[in-house]
XYZ file of C-alpha atoms in Angstrom:
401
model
C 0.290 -17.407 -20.564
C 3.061 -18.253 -22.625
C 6.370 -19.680 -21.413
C 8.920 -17.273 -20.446
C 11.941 -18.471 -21.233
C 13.770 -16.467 -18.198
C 11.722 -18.834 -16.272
C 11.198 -22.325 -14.896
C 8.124 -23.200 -13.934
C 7.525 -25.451 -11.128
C 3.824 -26.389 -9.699
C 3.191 -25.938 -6.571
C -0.089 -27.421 -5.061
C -1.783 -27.268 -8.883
C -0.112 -23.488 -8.579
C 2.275 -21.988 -10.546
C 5.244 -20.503 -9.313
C 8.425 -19.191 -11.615
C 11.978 -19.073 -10.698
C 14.252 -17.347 -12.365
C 16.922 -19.664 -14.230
C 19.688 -17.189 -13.549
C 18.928 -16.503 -9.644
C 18.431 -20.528 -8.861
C 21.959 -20.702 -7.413
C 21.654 -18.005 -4.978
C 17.745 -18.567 -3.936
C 19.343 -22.521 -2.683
C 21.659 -20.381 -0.990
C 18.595 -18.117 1.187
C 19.109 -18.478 4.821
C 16.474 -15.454 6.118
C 13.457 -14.511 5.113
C 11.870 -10.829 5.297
C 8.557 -10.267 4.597
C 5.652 -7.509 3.334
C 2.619 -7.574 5.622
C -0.202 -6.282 3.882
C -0.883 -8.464 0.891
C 1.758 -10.556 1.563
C 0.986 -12.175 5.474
C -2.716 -10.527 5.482
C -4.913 -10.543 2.780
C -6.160 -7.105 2.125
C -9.036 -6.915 -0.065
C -11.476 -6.285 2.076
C -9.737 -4.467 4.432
C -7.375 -1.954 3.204
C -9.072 -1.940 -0.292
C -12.499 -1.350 1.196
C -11.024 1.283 3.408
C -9.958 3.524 0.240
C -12.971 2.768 -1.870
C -14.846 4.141 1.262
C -12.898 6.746 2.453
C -12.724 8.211 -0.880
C -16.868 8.265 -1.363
C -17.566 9.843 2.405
C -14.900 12.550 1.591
C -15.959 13.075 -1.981
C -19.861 13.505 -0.653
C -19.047 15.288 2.158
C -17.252 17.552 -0.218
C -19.502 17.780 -2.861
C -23.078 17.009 -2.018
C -22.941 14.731 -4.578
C -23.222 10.688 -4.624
C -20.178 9.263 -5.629
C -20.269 7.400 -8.853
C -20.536 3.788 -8.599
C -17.961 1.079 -8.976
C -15.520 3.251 -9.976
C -12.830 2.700 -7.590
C -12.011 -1.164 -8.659
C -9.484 -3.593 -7.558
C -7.972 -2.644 -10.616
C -7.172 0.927 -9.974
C -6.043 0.542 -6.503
C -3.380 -2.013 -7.930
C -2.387 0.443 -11.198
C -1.478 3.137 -7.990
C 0.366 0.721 -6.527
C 2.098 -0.636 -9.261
C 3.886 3.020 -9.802
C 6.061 2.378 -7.007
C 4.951 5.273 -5.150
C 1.743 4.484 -2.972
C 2.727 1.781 -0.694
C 0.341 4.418 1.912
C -3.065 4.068 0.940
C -3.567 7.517 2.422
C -1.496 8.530 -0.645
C -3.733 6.625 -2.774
C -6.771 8.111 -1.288
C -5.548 11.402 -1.929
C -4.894 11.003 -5.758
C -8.085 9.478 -6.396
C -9.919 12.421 -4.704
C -7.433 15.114 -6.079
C -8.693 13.514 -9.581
C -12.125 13.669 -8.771
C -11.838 17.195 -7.696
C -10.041 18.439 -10.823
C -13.045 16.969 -12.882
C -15.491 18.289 -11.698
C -17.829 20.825 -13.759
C -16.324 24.793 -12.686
C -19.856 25.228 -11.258
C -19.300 23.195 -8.749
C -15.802 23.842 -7.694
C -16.175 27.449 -7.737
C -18.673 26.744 -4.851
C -16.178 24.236 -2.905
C -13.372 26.583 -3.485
C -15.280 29.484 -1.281
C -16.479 26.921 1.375
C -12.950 25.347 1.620
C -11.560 28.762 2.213
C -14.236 29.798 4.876
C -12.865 26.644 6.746
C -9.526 26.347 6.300
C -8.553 28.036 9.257
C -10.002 24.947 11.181
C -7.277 22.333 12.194
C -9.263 19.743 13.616
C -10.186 17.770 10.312
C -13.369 16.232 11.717
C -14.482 19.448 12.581
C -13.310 21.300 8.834
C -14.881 18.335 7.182
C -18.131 18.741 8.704
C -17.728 21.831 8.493
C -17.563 21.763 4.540
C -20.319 19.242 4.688
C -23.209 21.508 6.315
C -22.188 23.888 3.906
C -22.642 22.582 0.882
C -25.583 20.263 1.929
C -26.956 17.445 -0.255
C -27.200 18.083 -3.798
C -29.465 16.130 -6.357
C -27.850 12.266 -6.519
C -26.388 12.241 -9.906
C -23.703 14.907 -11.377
C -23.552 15.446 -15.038
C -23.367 13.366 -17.840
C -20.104 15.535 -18.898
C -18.497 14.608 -15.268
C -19.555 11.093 -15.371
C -18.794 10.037 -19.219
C -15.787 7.881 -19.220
C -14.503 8.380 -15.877
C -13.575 5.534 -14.738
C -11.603 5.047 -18.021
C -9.841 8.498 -17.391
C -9.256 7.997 -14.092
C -7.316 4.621 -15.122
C -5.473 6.233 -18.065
C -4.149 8.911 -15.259
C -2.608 5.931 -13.054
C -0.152 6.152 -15.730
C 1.697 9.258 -15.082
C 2.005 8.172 -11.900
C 5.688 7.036 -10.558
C 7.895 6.518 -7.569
C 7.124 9.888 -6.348
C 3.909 8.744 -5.271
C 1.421 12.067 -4.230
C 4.099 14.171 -5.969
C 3.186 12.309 -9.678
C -0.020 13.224 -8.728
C 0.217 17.242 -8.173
C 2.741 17.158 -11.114
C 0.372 15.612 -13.425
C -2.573 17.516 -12.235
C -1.526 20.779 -12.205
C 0.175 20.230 -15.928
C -3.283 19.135 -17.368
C -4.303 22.672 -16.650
C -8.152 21.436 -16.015
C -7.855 23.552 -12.854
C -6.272 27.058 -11.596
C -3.581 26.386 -9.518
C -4.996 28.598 -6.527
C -7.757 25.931 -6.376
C -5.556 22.878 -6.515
C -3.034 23.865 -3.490
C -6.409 25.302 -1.737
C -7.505 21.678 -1.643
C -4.558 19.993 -1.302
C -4.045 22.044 1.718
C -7.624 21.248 3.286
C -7.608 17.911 2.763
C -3.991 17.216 3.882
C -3.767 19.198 6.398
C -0.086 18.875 8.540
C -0.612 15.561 7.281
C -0.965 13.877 10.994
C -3.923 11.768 12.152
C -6.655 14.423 14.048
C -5.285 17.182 11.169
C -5.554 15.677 7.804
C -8.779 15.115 6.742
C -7.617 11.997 4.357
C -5.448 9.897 7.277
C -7.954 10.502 9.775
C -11.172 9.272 7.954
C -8.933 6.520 5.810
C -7.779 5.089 9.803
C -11.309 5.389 11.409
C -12.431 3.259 8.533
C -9.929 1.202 8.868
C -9.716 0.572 12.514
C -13.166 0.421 14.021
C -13.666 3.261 16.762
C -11.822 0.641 19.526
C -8.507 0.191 17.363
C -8.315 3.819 16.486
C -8.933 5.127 19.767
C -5.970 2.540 21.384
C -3.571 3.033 18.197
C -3.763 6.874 18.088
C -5.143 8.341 21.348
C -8.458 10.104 19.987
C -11.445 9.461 20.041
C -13.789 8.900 16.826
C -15.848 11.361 15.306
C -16.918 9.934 12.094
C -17.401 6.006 11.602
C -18.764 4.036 14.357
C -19.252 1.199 12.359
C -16.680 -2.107 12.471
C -13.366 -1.643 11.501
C -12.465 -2.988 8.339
C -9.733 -4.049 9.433
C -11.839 -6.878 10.624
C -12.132 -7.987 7.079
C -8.313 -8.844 6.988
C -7.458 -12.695 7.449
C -3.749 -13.981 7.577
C -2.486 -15.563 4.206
C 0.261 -17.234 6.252
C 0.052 -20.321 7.792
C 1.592 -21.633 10.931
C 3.121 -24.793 9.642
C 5.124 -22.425 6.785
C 6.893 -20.946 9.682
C 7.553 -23.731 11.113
C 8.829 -25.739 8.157
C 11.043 -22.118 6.949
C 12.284 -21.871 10.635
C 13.590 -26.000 10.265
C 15.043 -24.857 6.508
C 16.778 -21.948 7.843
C 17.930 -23.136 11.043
C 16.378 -21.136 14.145
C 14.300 -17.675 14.108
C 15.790 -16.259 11.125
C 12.696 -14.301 9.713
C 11.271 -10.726 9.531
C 8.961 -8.500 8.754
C 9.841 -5.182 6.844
C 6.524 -3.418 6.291
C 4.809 -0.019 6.207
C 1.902 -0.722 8.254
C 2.106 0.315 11.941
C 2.293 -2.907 14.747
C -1.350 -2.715 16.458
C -3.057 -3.246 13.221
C -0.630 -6.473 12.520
C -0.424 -7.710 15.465
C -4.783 -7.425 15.447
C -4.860 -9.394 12.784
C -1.749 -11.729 13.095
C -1.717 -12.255 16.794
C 0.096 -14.998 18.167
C 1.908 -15.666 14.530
C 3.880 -12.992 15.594
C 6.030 -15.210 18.208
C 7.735 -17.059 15.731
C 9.314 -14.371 14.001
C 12.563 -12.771 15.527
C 11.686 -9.961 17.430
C 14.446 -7.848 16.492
C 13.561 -7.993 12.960
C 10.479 -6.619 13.313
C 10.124 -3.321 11.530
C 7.105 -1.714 11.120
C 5.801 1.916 9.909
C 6.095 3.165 13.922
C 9.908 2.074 14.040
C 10.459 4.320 10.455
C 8.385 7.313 11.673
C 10.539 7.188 15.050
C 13.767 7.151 12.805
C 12.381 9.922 10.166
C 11.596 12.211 13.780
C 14.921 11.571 14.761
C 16.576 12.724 11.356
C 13.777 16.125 11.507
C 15.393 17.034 15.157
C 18.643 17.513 13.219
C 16.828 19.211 10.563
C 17.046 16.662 7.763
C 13.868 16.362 5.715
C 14.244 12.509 4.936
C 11.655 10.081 3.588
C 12.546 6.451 4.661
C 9.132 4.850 3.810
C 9.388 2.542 0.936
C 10.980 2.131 -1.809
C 13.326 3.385 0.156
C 15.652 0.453 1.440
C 15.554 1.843 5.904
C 13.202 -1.155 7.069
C 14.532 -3.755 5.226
C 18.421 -3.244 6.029
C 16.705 -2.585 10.167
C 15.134 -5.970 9.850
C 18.441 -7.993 8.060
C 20.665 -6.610 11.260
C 19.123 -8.441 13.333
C 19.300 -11.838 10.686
C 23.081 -11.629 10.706
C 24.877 -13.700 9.634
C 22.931 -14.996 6.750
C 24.046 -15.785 2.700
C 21.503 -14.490 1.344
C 17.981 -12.756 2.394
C 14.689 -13.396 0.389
C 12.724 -10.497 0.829
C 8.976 -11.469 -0.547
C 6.563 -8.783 -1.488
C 2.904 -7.916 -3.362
C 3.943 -5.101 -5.022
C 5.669 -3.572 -7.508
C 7.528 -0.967 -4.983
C 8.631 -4.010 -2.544
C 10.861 -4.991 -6.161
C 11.917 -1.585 -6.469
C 12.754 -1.325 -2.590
C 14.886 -4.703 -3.338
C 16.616 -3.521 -6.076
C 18.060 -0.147 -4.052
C 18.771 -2.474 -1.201
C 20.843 -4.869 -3.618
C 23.038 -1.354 -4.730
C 24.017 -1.891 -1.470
C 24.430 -4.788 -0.396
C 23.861 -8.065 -3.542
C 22.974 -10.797 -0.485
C 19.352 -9.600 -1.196
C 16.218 -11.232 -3.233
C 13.079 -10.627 -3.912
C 10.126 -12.996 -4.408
C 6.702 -11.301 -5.694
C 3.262 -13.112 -4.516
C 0.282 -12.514 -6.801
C -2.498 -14.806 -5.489
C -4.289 -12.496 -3.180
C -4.344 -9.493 -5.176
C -7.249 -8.053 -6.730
C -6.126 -8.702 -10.204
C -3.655 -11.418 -9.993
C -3.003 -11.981 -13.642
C -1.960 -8.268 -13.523
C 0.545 -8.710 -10.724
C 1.901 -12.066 -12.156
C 2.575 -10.947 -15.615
C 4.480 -7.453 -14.184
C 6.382 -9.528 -12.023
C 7.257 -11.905 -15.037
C 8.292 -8.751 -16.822
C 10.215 -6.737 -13.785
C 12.355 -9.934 -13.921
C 11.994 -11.128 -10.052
C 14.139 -13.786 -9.088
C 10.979 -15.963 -7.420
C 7.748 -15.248 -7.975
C 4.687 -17.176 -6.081
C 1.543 -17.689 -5.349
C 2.117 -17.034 -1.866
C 4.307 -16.966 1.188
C 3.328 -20.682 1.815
C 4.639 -22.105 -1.132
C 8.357 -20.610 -0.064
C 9.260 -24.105 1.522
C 8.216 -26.627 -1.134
C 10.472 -24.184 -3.744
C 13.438 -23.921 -1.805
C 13.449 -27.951 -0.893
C 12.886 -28.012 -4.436
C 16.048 -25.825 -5.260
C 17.859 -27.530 -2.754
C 17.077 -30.686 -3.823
C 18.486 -30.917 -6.861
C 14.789 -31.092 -8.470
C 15.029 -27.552 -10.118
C 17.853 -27.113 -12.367
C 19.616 -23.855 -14.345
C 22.282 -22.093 -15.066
């Protein structure tokens, strides 16, 4: 990669990390710390990534009758959704994968899933209107046609980019303007599959977080039993990035508890994977997705329709309250809407930074070199090189203007 000359480079453990010559005064100055979860303190590849690569093919089959086309769902794909800005929910990512499947299909076949989705409809219970579906359509030969299979992959990549911020909006938008599909039969399946959109009623959440979760987990996180994947949770697959002696050595650098977590994944499944890591964070800076969905309830009972999941800056600004006082807040992130989330926040309030990691991505390369190019002020391998780069800073060892 060639030298960016916004950039230094510093190495890191034989890794690279970049700091930004222009935000090297303020990142000595950092005396908090907020970070992502997924991707960031976890490493998600074969847990939430496995999760939508599997959730899509059971719905898809179950759907279809048809065997889901292999190796299509890559590391790659998951991380062009993400990269938008708008899918920080891999429900959301789940849905515009199938939502693309279902507009390609030949009309043959989704003239027959557009009678059985309207025979079912009526049913809430999305186990229930899945099977449903499923018995009705029964199992098909194992290969669609060569028309439906020729370059998908390829198309399915070229339509993660008319994808944006808006997340599972893009994706109706840029759907329904292709015109490969009536409209009748797009809102027909967005309806079955969504659902009101809560765990037990949408389809998509419910399969995605029985995947996910193991029957134990999802049972204990969301009160229901499960009805379609006994198997272990693949949330099992997760392992923490983070080590112990970072927090340590950041908690002797900033002086006392003065780190967070700002992240759109719900407690249990942290706290499952993290466990006792969790101590040494302050407790009061602990947001997760349950502490948003309580605050977005709260805004519904007064009849304000308000989204405060990311990009949107709510659970980062929760989490700094309780980091007060502090100079200046590094807020480090895997994605692409974590930057954007950092940049609304810094509208707001300019004590905030944001530090991309790329290392345990699926295609780190990819997430380095649109990190590079967003124009982060840190960007890293991972949380556990934060120490060495602010000593570094601090030290008088990296230099700029």
């Amino acid at each position: 990669m060639k030298p960016n000359p916004k950039y230094i480079t510093l190495n890191v453990n034989s890794k690279k990390a970049y700091i930004r010559k222009s935000s090297i005064k303020n990142l000595g100055m950092v005396d908090a710390v907020i970070f992502d979860c997924d991707g960031v303190l976890i490493d998600i590849r074969g847990s939430y990534n496995r999760a939508i690569v599997e959730a899509v093919t059971y719905i898809f089959e179950s759907l279809t009758g048809y065997k889901m086309p292999e190796n299509l769902i890559s590391d790659e794909i998951i991380f062009l959704f993400r990269r938008s800005g708008g899918f920080n929910n891999d429900w959301d990512t789940v849905y515009g994968i199938l939502m693309f499947l279902l507009c390609e299909l030949p009309e043959d076949i989704r003239g027959r899933l557009k009678e059985a989705a309207k025979a079912f409809l009526h049913e809430e219970n999305a186990v229930k209107r899945l099977l449903m579906i499923k018995e009705g359509i029964g199992v098909e030969s194992n290969k669609l046609g060569l028309d439906f299979m020729k370059n998908l992959a390829v198309r399915l990549k070229d339509f993660t980019s008319q994808l944006d911020i808006t997340g599972v909006a893009s994706v109706d938008k840029a759907l329904l303007a292709s015109g490969k599909v009536p409209k009748e039969f797009y809102v027909l399946m967005r309806n079955f599959l969504q659902g009101s959109g809560e765990i037990g009623e949408s389809i998509i959440a419910t399969v995605v977080e029985e995947m996910f979760c193991g029957p134990k987990l999802f049972e204990d996180m969301y009160g229901i039993k499960p009805a379609i994947y006994n198997g272990q949770g693949m949330i099992e697959n997760g392992k923490p990035i983070l080590k112990r002696e970072t927090l340590k050595r950041l908690s002797s650098l900033l002086g006392g508890k003065k780190l967070g977590i700002a992240s759109g994944s719900k407690f249990k499944s942290a706290k499952h994977v993290l466990q006792d890591l969790l101590a040494l964070f302050n407790p009061e800076a602990l947001v997760f997705l349950d502490r948003v969905n309580e605050a977005e309830k709260e805004y519904a009972e007064k009849g304000l329709n308000i989204n405060l999941k990311k990009p949107n800056p709510f659970s980062l600004f929760e989490a700094a309250k309780a980091l007060e006082p502090f100079r200046f807040i590094l807020y480090v992130g895997d994605s692409m809407e974590d930057a954007i989330m950092v940049d609304k926040a810094r509208k707001i309030d300019q004590r905030f930074l944001f530090a991309g990691v790329y290392e345990h991505t699926g295609v780190k390369e990819e997430s380095l070199k649109e990190f590079l190019k967003y124009g982060c002020d840190l960007i890293l391998p991972s949380v556990n090189e934060i120490p060495v780069v602010i000593e570094s800073i601090r030290g008088g060892i990296v230099e700029g203007s």
